[in-house]
XYZ file of C-alpha atoms in Angstrom:
523
model
C -96.380 12.673 -34.399
C -93.060 12.459 -32.807
C -91.275 13.003 -35.880
C -93.222 15.816 -36.899
C -92.544 17.614 -33.480
C -88.826 16.925 -33.997
C -88.787 18.513 -37.261
C -90.897 21.547 -35.789
C -88.403 21.837 -33.014
C -85.410 21.739 -35.342
C -87.203 24.279 -37.614
C -87.467 26.710 -34.839
C -83.928 26.224 -33.757
C -82.504 26.869 -37.234
C -84.292 30.252 -37.556
C -82.268 33.210 -38.420
C -83.212 37.087 -38.515
C -84.044 37.958 -42.130
C -82.607 41.293 -43.309
C -85.196 43.959 -42.699
C -86.393 45.944 -46.064
C -89.395 47.662 -44.562
C -87.686 50.490 -42.616
C -89.397 54.002 -43.102
C -88.139 57.260 -42.057
C -90.857 59.739 -41.098
C -89.551 63.214 -41.310
C -91.451 66.440 -40.079
C -90.015 70.102 -41.156
C -89.409 72.556 -38.627
C -90.347 75.825 -40.151
C -90.829 78.826 -37.873
C -90.393 81.731 -39.829
C -88.251 83.809 -40.103
C -85.669 81.170 -38.790
C -85.863 77.977 -40.757
C -84.301 74.599 -39.422
C -85.231 71.130 -40.605
C -85.605 68.409 -37.870
C -85.841 64.769 -38.819
C -87.640 62.096 -36.791
C -89.336 64.392 -34.774
C -90.885 61.502 -32.681
C -90.292 59.815 -29.089
C -86.570 59.258 -29.196
C -85.598 61.148 -32.453
C -83.735 64.179 -32.115
C -82.259 63.421 -28.890
C -78.270 62.942 -28.518
C -78.716 59.362 -27.450
C -81.048 58.419 -30.383
C -78.444 56.606 -32.547
C -77.421 54.285 -29.824
C -81.166 53.666 -28.659
C -81.991 52.812 -32.511
C -78.952 50.381 -32.976
C -80.096 48.358 -29.755
C -83.720 48.099 -30.794
C -83.987 48.087 -34.294
C -82.429 44.497 -34.305
C -85.258 43.206 -32.478
C -87.999 45.120 -34.037
C -87.838 43.066 -37.407
C -87.680 39.707 -35.674
C -91.087 38.339 -35.288
C -92.435 37.408 -31.700
C -92.846 33.673 -31.230
C -94.485 32.208 -28.129
C -92.063 30.597 -25.890
C -89.169 31.778 -27.764
C -86.585 34.646 -27.354
C -84.688 36.258 -30.353
C -80.989 37.152 -29.329
C -79.810 39.891 -31.576
C -76.324 39.396 -30.954
C -76.204 35.703 -31.732
C -78.934 36.224 -34.493
C -80.927 33.251 -33.712
C -83.945 32.168 -31.413
C -83.833 30.498 -28.071
C -86.121 28.612 -26.196
C -87.821 30.312 -23.040
C -87.789 27.993 -20.047
C -90.883 27.593 -18.255
C -91.323 28.876 -14.475
C -89.937 32.168 -12.893
C -87.257 30.611 -10.614
C -83.920 32.474 -10.121
C -81.820 29.751 -11.753
C -83.686 30.366 -15.315
C -81.675 32.977 -17.264
C -84.175 33.239 -19.908
C -87.242 35.001 -18.509
C -89.115 37.766 -20.157
C -88.424 40.091 -17.257
C -84.625 39.408 -17.053
C -84.370 39.737 -20.753
C -86.271 43.133 -20.911
C -84.126 44.413 -17.948
C -80.902 43.348 -19.748
C -81.822 45.198 -22.798
C -82.779 48.220 -20.622
C -79.473 48.146 -18.940
C -77.659 47.613 -22.338
C -79.386 50.712 -23.759
C -78.806 52.900 -20.473
C -74.913 51.997 -20.744
C -74.676 52.979 -24.466
C -76.439 56.268 -23.670
C -74.202 57.046 -20.851
C -70.947 56.427 -22.836
C -72.406 58.816 -25.591
C -73.001 61.432 -22.907
C -69.314 61.150 -21.990
C -68.294 62.240 -25.321
C -66.977 65.790 -25.520
C -69.144 66.538 -28.567
C -72.766 65.640 -28.784
C -75.419 65.856 -31.591
C -77.226 68.911 -32.193
C -80.826 68.748 -30.924
C -81.961 69.654 -34.334
C -80.364 68.769 -37.822
C -78.066 71.509 -39.042
C -78.360 73.606 -35.800
C -74.946 75.031 -34.410
C -73.868 78.342 -32.984
C -72.063 79.605 -35.939
C -75.050 79.438 -38.216
C -77.233 80.992 -35.461
C -74.797 83.818 -35.170
C -74.860 84.320 -38.845
C -78.501 84.552 -39.364
C -78.835 86.824 -36.250
C -76.417 89.248 -37.795
C -78.192 89.122 -40.959
C -81.454 90.082 -39.450
C -82.957 86.522 -40.366
C -83.444 85.396 -36.547
C -85.374 87.534 -34.129
C -83.726 87.707 -30.505
C -86.564 85.595 -28.965
C -85.795 82.831 -31.561
C -82.063 83.141 -31.205
C -82.068 82.924 -27.403
C -84.483 79.693 -27.421
C -82.257 77.959 -29.983
C -78.959 78.834 -28.115
C -80.749 77.351 -24.945
C -81.430 74.138 -26.991
C -77.626 73.973 -27.891
C -76.872 74.176 -24.552
C -79.049 71.618 -23.300
C -77.382 69.112 -25.636
C -74.221 69.839 -24.519
C -74.699 69.489 -20.581
C -72.376 66.868 -19.072
C -72.815 65.029 -15.379
C -70.856 66.081 -12.557
C -71.471 64.308 -9.181
C -72.018 66.789 -6.237
C -70.719 66.299 -2.514
C -73.492 67.316 -0.200
C -71.689 69.323 2.741
C -72.956 68.768 6.190
C -71.769 69.314 9.823
C -71.787 65.657 10.374
C -69.353 64.431 7.650
C -68.917 60.945 9.477
C -72.370 60.008 8.494
C -72.855 60.180 4.663
C -76.279 60.098 3.224
C -77.456 56.411 2.971
C -81.120 57.011 2.378
C -82.750 57.403 -0.924
C -84.258 60.586 -2.267
C -87.762 60.505 -2.718
C -88.901 64.334 -3.335
C -86.858 67.269 -3.983
C -88.596 70.757 -4.508
C -86.925 73.915 -5.046
C -88.151 77.367 -3.865
C -89.114 80.283 -6.196
C -85.427 81.492 -6.031
C -83.838 77.953 -6.336
C -81.851 79.028 -3.263
C -83.212 76.212 -1.082
C -84.274 72.651 -1.684
C -86.571 70.864 0.475
C -85.815 67.147 0.397
C -87.531 64.040 1.465
C -85.574 60.900 1.819
C -86.761 57.422 2.656
C -85.428 55.946 5.809
C -84.412 52.107 5.609
C -86.267 51.227 8.836
C -89.588 52.879 7.394
C -90.945 56.338 7.303
C -88.704 59.336 5.966
C -86.677 62.173 7.035
C -86.672 65.636 5.533
C -85.012 68.759 5.546
C -83.440 71.764 3.372
C -80.394 71.906 1.258
C -78.923 75.246 0.630
C -77.376 75.759 -2.977
C -74.457 78.174 -3.427
C -72.867 79.186 -6.588
C -71.366 81.973 -8.691
C -71.135 82.216 -12.767
C -67.371 81.626 -12.544
C -67.154 79.051 -9.739
C -68.800 75.905 -8.851
C -72.085 74.710 -7.250
C -72.140 73.959 -3.556
C -74.772 72.255 -1.594
C -74.994 72.282 2.205
C -77.621 70.113 4.235
C -79.109 71.754 7.214
C -78.560 70.141 10.466
C -82.123 69.958 11.497
C -83.338 66.720 9.957
C -86.891 65.797 11.062
C -87.999 62.060 11.087
C -91.584 60.783 10.746
C -92.717 57.243 10.520
C -95.355 58.225 7.845
C -94.705 58.731 4.052
C -94.874 61.960 2.652
C -97.230 62.077 -0.417
C -96.952 65.825 -1.625
C -95.224 68.858 -0.744
C -94.961 72.485 -1.947
C -93.603 75.786 -0.790
C -95.936 78.203 1.007
C -95.764 82.009 1.550
C -97.083 82.909 4.948
C -95.169 85.708 6.256
C -92.960 86.294 3.300
C -91.977 84.484 0.087
C -91.282 80.760 0.555
C -91.418 81.268 4.486
C -92.993 77.766 5.157
C -93.449 74.348 3.582
C -96.758 72.601 2.974
C -96.331 68.884 3.698
C -98.991 66.233 3.140
C -98.284 62.894 5.224
C -100.008 59.681 4.678
C -102.332 58.139 7.239
C -100.707 54.940 8.941
C -102.416 52.120 11.230
C -104.702 54.331 13.511
C -103.336 57.478 12.899
C -104.916 59.715 10.261
C -103.372 61.667 7.559
C -102.449 65.488 8.144
C -101.327 68.460 6.184
C -98.669 70.380 8.202
C -97.578 74.172 7.690
C -93.596 74.082 8.649
C -91.599 77.012 8.788
C -88.612 76.903 6.764
C -86.551 78.521 9.654
C -87.113 75.098 11.409
C -84.216 73.928 8.976
C -81.491 76.428 9.622
C -77.950 75.925 10.904
C -77.640 79.412 12.064
C -81.204 80.579 13.297
C -82.043 79.853 16.779
C -85.208 81.625 16.858
C -88.538 80.127 17.390
C -90.505 79.533 14.287
C -93.407 82.055 13.504
C -95.950 79.515 12.785
C -96.404 75.609 13.032
C -99.839 74.042 12.507
C -101.183 70.972 11.453
C -104.623 69.841 9.991
C -105.901 66.281 10.200
C -107.196 65.256 6.717
C -107.997 61.725 5.290
C -105.627 60.367 2.394
C -104.309 63.362 0.573
C -103.059 62.930 -2.837
C -101.865 66.599 -3.831
C -101.633 70.178 -2.498
C -101.077 73.568 -3.936
C -100.543 77.206 -2.292
C -102.346 80.142 -3.540
C -100.362 83.412 -4.136
C -103.360 85.491 -5.339
C -104.216 88.136 -2.658
C -107.845 87.679 -2.893
C -107.337 84.246 -1.208
C -104.448 84.913 0.861
C -102.639 82.421 3.039
C -105.011 79.707 1.436
C -104.026 76.342 0.282
C -105.697 73.516 -1.199
C -105.673 69.644 -0.656
C -106.673 66.981 -3.032
C -108.240 63.786 -1.683
C -110.131 61.055 -2.651
C -113.203 62.535 -4.446
C -112.880 65.868 -2.456
C -111.176 69.143 -2.781
C -110.720 71.166 0.587
C -109.531 74.710 0.388
C -108.323 75.759 3.794
C -107.154 79.089 5.245
C -103.939 78.475 7.265
C -104.446 81.245 9.669
C -108.113 80.975 10.392
C -108.581 77.429 9.864
C -111.848 77.842 7.761
C -112.501 75.349 5.059
C -114.377 74.960 1.907
C -115.187 71.330 0.679
C -115.971 70.508 -2.960
C -117.157 66.934 -3.783
C -115.874 65.450 -6.978
C -116.175 62.326 -8.584
C -112.802 60.974 -8.510
C -109.408 61.100 -6.619
C -107.766 64.517 -7.135
C -104.003 63.736 -8.034
C -102.741 67.064 -9.332
C -103.454 70.605 -8.431
C -102.182 74.270 -9.183
C -103.463 77.732 -8.553
C -103.528 80.633 -10.970
C -101.505 83.678 -9.974
C -103.849 86.237 -11.685
C -107.185 85.133 -10.509
C -108.169 82.663 -7.293
C -108.729 79.985 -9.563
C -107.444 76.300 -8.692
C -107.040 73.615 -11.441
C -107.382 70.155 -10.684
C -106.427 66.892 -12.211
C -108.199 63.581 -11.359
C -107.598 59.850 -11.614
C -110.582 59.570 -13.894
C -108.569 61.792 -16.478
C -110.953 64.890 -15.915
C -109.308 68.419 -15.600
C -111.348 71.159 -14.092
C -110.975 74.387 -12.481
C -112.635 75.940 -9.250
C -113.255 79.613 -9.072
C -113.096 80.345 -5.317
C -115.027 83.595 -5.680
C -118.201 81.584 -6.650
C -120.104 80.240 -3.597
C -122.834 78.332 -5.518
C -121.879 74.575 -5.441
C -124.980 73.062 -6.749
C -124.724 70.579 -9.847
C -120.941 71.309 -10.033
C -121.763 74.881 -11.294
C -118.565 75.981 -9.423
C -116.532 74.295 -12.146
C -115.237 76.974 -14.394
C -113.962 74.725 -17.153
C -113.586 71.216 -17.580
C -112.078 68.902 -20.256
C -110.874 65.076 -20.390
C -107.161 64.094 -20.775
C -108.020 60.761 -21.456
C -106.245 58.795 -18.172
C -105.153 59.591 -14.719
C -103.627 62.791 -14.635
C -100.461 62.916 -12.490
C -99.430 66.713 -13.027
C -100.767 70.086 -14.236
C -98.670 73.134 -14.999
C -100.243 76.525 -15.966
C -98.219 78.689 -18.299
C -97.510 82.329 -17.462
C -100.174 83.888 -19.684
C -102.949 81.336 -17.751
C -104.446 80.535 -21.022
C -102.596 77.198 -21.589
C -102.263 74.344 -19.002
C -99.685 71.345 -19.419
C -101.244 67.791 -18.323
C -99.426 64.414 -17.973
C -101.167 61.261 -17.291
C -100.367 57.495 -16.583
C -100.449 56.548 -20.102
C -97.142 58.923 -20.978
C -99.158 61.570 -22.706
C -98.252 65.239 -22.280
C -100.538 67.482 -23.778
C -100.754 71.484 -23.934
C -104.473 72.479 -23.562
C -106.041 75.935 -24.628
C -108.123 76.615 -21.484
C -110.149 79.133 -23.675
C -111.310 76.283 -26.195
C -110.858 73.368 -23.873
C -108.798 71.673 -26.776
C -105.273 70.289 -26.838
C -102.856 72.274 -29.098
C -99.785 70.229 -28.816
C -98.459 66.741 -27.863
C -94.915 66.044 -26.315
C -93.982 62.456 -27.509
C -91.699 60.032 -25.660
C -92.770 60.402 -22.007
C -93.139 56.843 -20.458
C -95.471 56.214 -17.619
C -97.654 53.448 -16.566
C -98.750 54.042 -12.924
C -96.285 56.476 -11.289
C -96.914 59.817 -9.662
C -94.519 61.975 -11.884
C -94.394 65.806 -12.087
C -93.818 68.010 -14.945
C -91.240 70.878 -14.998
C -91.559 74.013 -16.939
C -89.068 76.742 -17.795
C -90.754 79.215 -19.972
C -87.998 81.708 -20.167
C -85.787 79.105 -21.920
C -88.587 77.407 -23.666
C -88.083 74.040 -22.141
C -90.128 71.400 -20.696
C -88.906 68.495 -18.565
C -90.264 65.197 -17.328
C -88.789 61.998 -15.608
C -90.379 58.640 -16.806
C -90.789 55.573 -15.114
C -88.355 53.963 -17.445
C -85.893 56.401 -15.313
C -85.006 58.588 -18.397
C -85.239 62.446 -18.230
C -86.405 63.978 -21.260
C -86.493 67.724 -22.259
C -88.663 69.121 -24.979
C -88.890 72.365 -26.830
C -91.898 73.906 -25.308
C -92.966 75.960 -28.495
C -93.154 73.154 -30.937
C -92.858 69.735 -28.918
C -89.681 68.437 -30.346
C -87.486 66.204 -28.156
C -84.136 67.809 -27.616
C -82.474 65.441 -25.351
C -82.945 62.072 -23.428
C -80.764 61.730 -20.326
C -80.501 58.142 -18.872
C -80.111 57.629 -15.117
C -76.743 57.510 -13.418
C -77.910 54.228 -11.721
C -79.452 51.092 -13.208
C -82.991 50.448 -12.474
C -83.720 48.820 -9.285
C -86.106 45.865 -8.800
C -88.740 48.190 -7.073
C -88.404 50.831 -9.939
C -89.510 53.937 -7.744
C -86.340 54.088 -5.822
C -84.352 54.591 -9.004
C -86.651 57.147 -10.832
C -84.720 60.487 -10.625
C -85.889 63.686 -9.079
C -84.840 66.735 -10.753
C -84.809 70.524 -10.698
C -83.989 72.715 -13.723
C -83.315 76.368 -13.391
C -81.402 79.185 -14.928
C -80.235 80.375 -11.539
C -79.277 77.296 -9.335
C -78.205 78.978 -6.286
C -79.848 82.521 -6.564
C -79.623 85.449 -8.735
C -75.847 84.870 -9.306
C -76.186 80.908 -9.586
C -75.611 78.612 -12.082
C -77.856 77.364 -14.871
C -78.356 73.774 -15.247
C -80.040 70.529 -14.276
C -80.072 69.125 -10.676
C -80.504 65.380 -10.305
C -81.146 63.238 -7.272
C -80.789 59.536 -7.688
C -80.907 57.086 -4.881
C -78.471 58.552 -2.587
C -76.476 60.670 -4.897
C -76.794 63.972 -6.110
C -75.613 65.105 -9.793
C -75.483 68.569 -11.718
C -75.758 68.899 -15.415
C -74.373 72.451 -16.114
C -74.674 74.510 -19.147
C -71.054 75.660 -19.097
C -68.807 73.351 -20.692
C -65.923 74.908 -18.462
C -67.542 74.248 -15.219
C -65.281 73.768 -12.259
C -66.070 70.819 -10.464
C -66.338 71.195 -6.718
C -65.086 67.676 -5.851
C -61.411 67.136 -4.959
C -59.273 67.783 -8.092
C -62.208 68.893 -10.198
C -60.826 72.523 -10.383
C -57.603 71.291 -11.573
C -59.281 68.983 -14.211
C -61.424 71.969 -15.452
C -58.368 74.263 -15.722
C -56.377 71.456 -17.563
C -59.271 70.835 -19.886
C -59.454 74.659 -20.723
C -55.840 74.899 -21.378
C -55.973 72.134 -23.797
C -58.917 73.546 -25.908
C -57.000 77.013 -25.892
C -53.829 75.067 -27.212
C -56.056 73.054 -29.927
């Protein structure tokens, strides 16, 4: 028996990876008449600018069989025995190996993102071809604009922003937990985790012009609380985006609450007293939404454990709806006072506030099943379609009229995190940040994955501290602002502009941009 085990051990030690002969390439044609472009590998990571690096790092291990107790090193092309236990001295544990592979993939994608020329989001798609088809009348204006935006997304590069503050001696050392922009993307409400517990929150003011740079100014009035912020949204009480709806988690003997804070609290130049400041005691709150329909003026909703509470912010009058699961995501429709809810059970249902009857759940206007815990719901502008994401990484576009999914967006990664969706219908884009810390952009019309952006920071042990928070808009900083992606990771703020000649606001950034423009002109 000893000799047999010895041969068995040497046999594993001499194993080598055999060349793979079973590689298959799946392709799906993209044919949207009258503009026709082919897209290969229209799956999770295919079609993105970093797909080649991802494939090269993962394909080597995909063909090697998994052996219990052994690890295959693609660089050395051999198996190694995994040592038992989970002590820190053991360099070969599954967790450490997965983290190493993830970091190698992230570093390779960051290097590719630094290249001046990136791959087009669709095979054969370029600016000259689009212009030619447009001049020949083969491409309608709507399709031309959408495809141009896809090209601009593929060319975005990363710039680090310096947050200006009156107290420049104390830089931000707390991690960003939430960033939410108002309807004009001029202000961003921020929530930062404090190292000693609790969080602080305030407002950042964005400024920029089409020929300049993007500037960020943090207000002096930062508020601290010893409780965690679970959900936030902008509220229009006296005028558009005049207040912020803030949901605080209960702690110890203190119950949870929902606060309506005036945005004028967070101002460097307005000494006036706030127009309205109120707070409602509510148990554990998972989600919130503000209604902009005139039939339910100054009304907001909160999603709780097995309950939905609709409250009038002025009178305090409440309507309570009992449901069978935790309500994790909410959004109001604009044309009618209808509230859409996503539950931990995977159910998505709507509540028509005009219906008073609540027997046998008759107030549910429509209901359908996502399949897993719903973390975000986003209603499209025509209000016939709804986007929903869940904790299995599935993103689906639902037709509310037929209660059936009509499109899937592949590649999103989520297991148990509360992650939002971001939609820009004018540019035909869908964005989501995964639990793997990658930001992905899809074409809203056909679900094609356009780009995968790695996080500038390596994933931390906790994981949640390293997940980026993003804001995407065509007008960051107002009506004369800049288009692009704003990303907050840990303590840093980054900007991904559309414009390749963007002038970085950091010291020396404008000179570097001018030099780069001069070199491109000479070339």
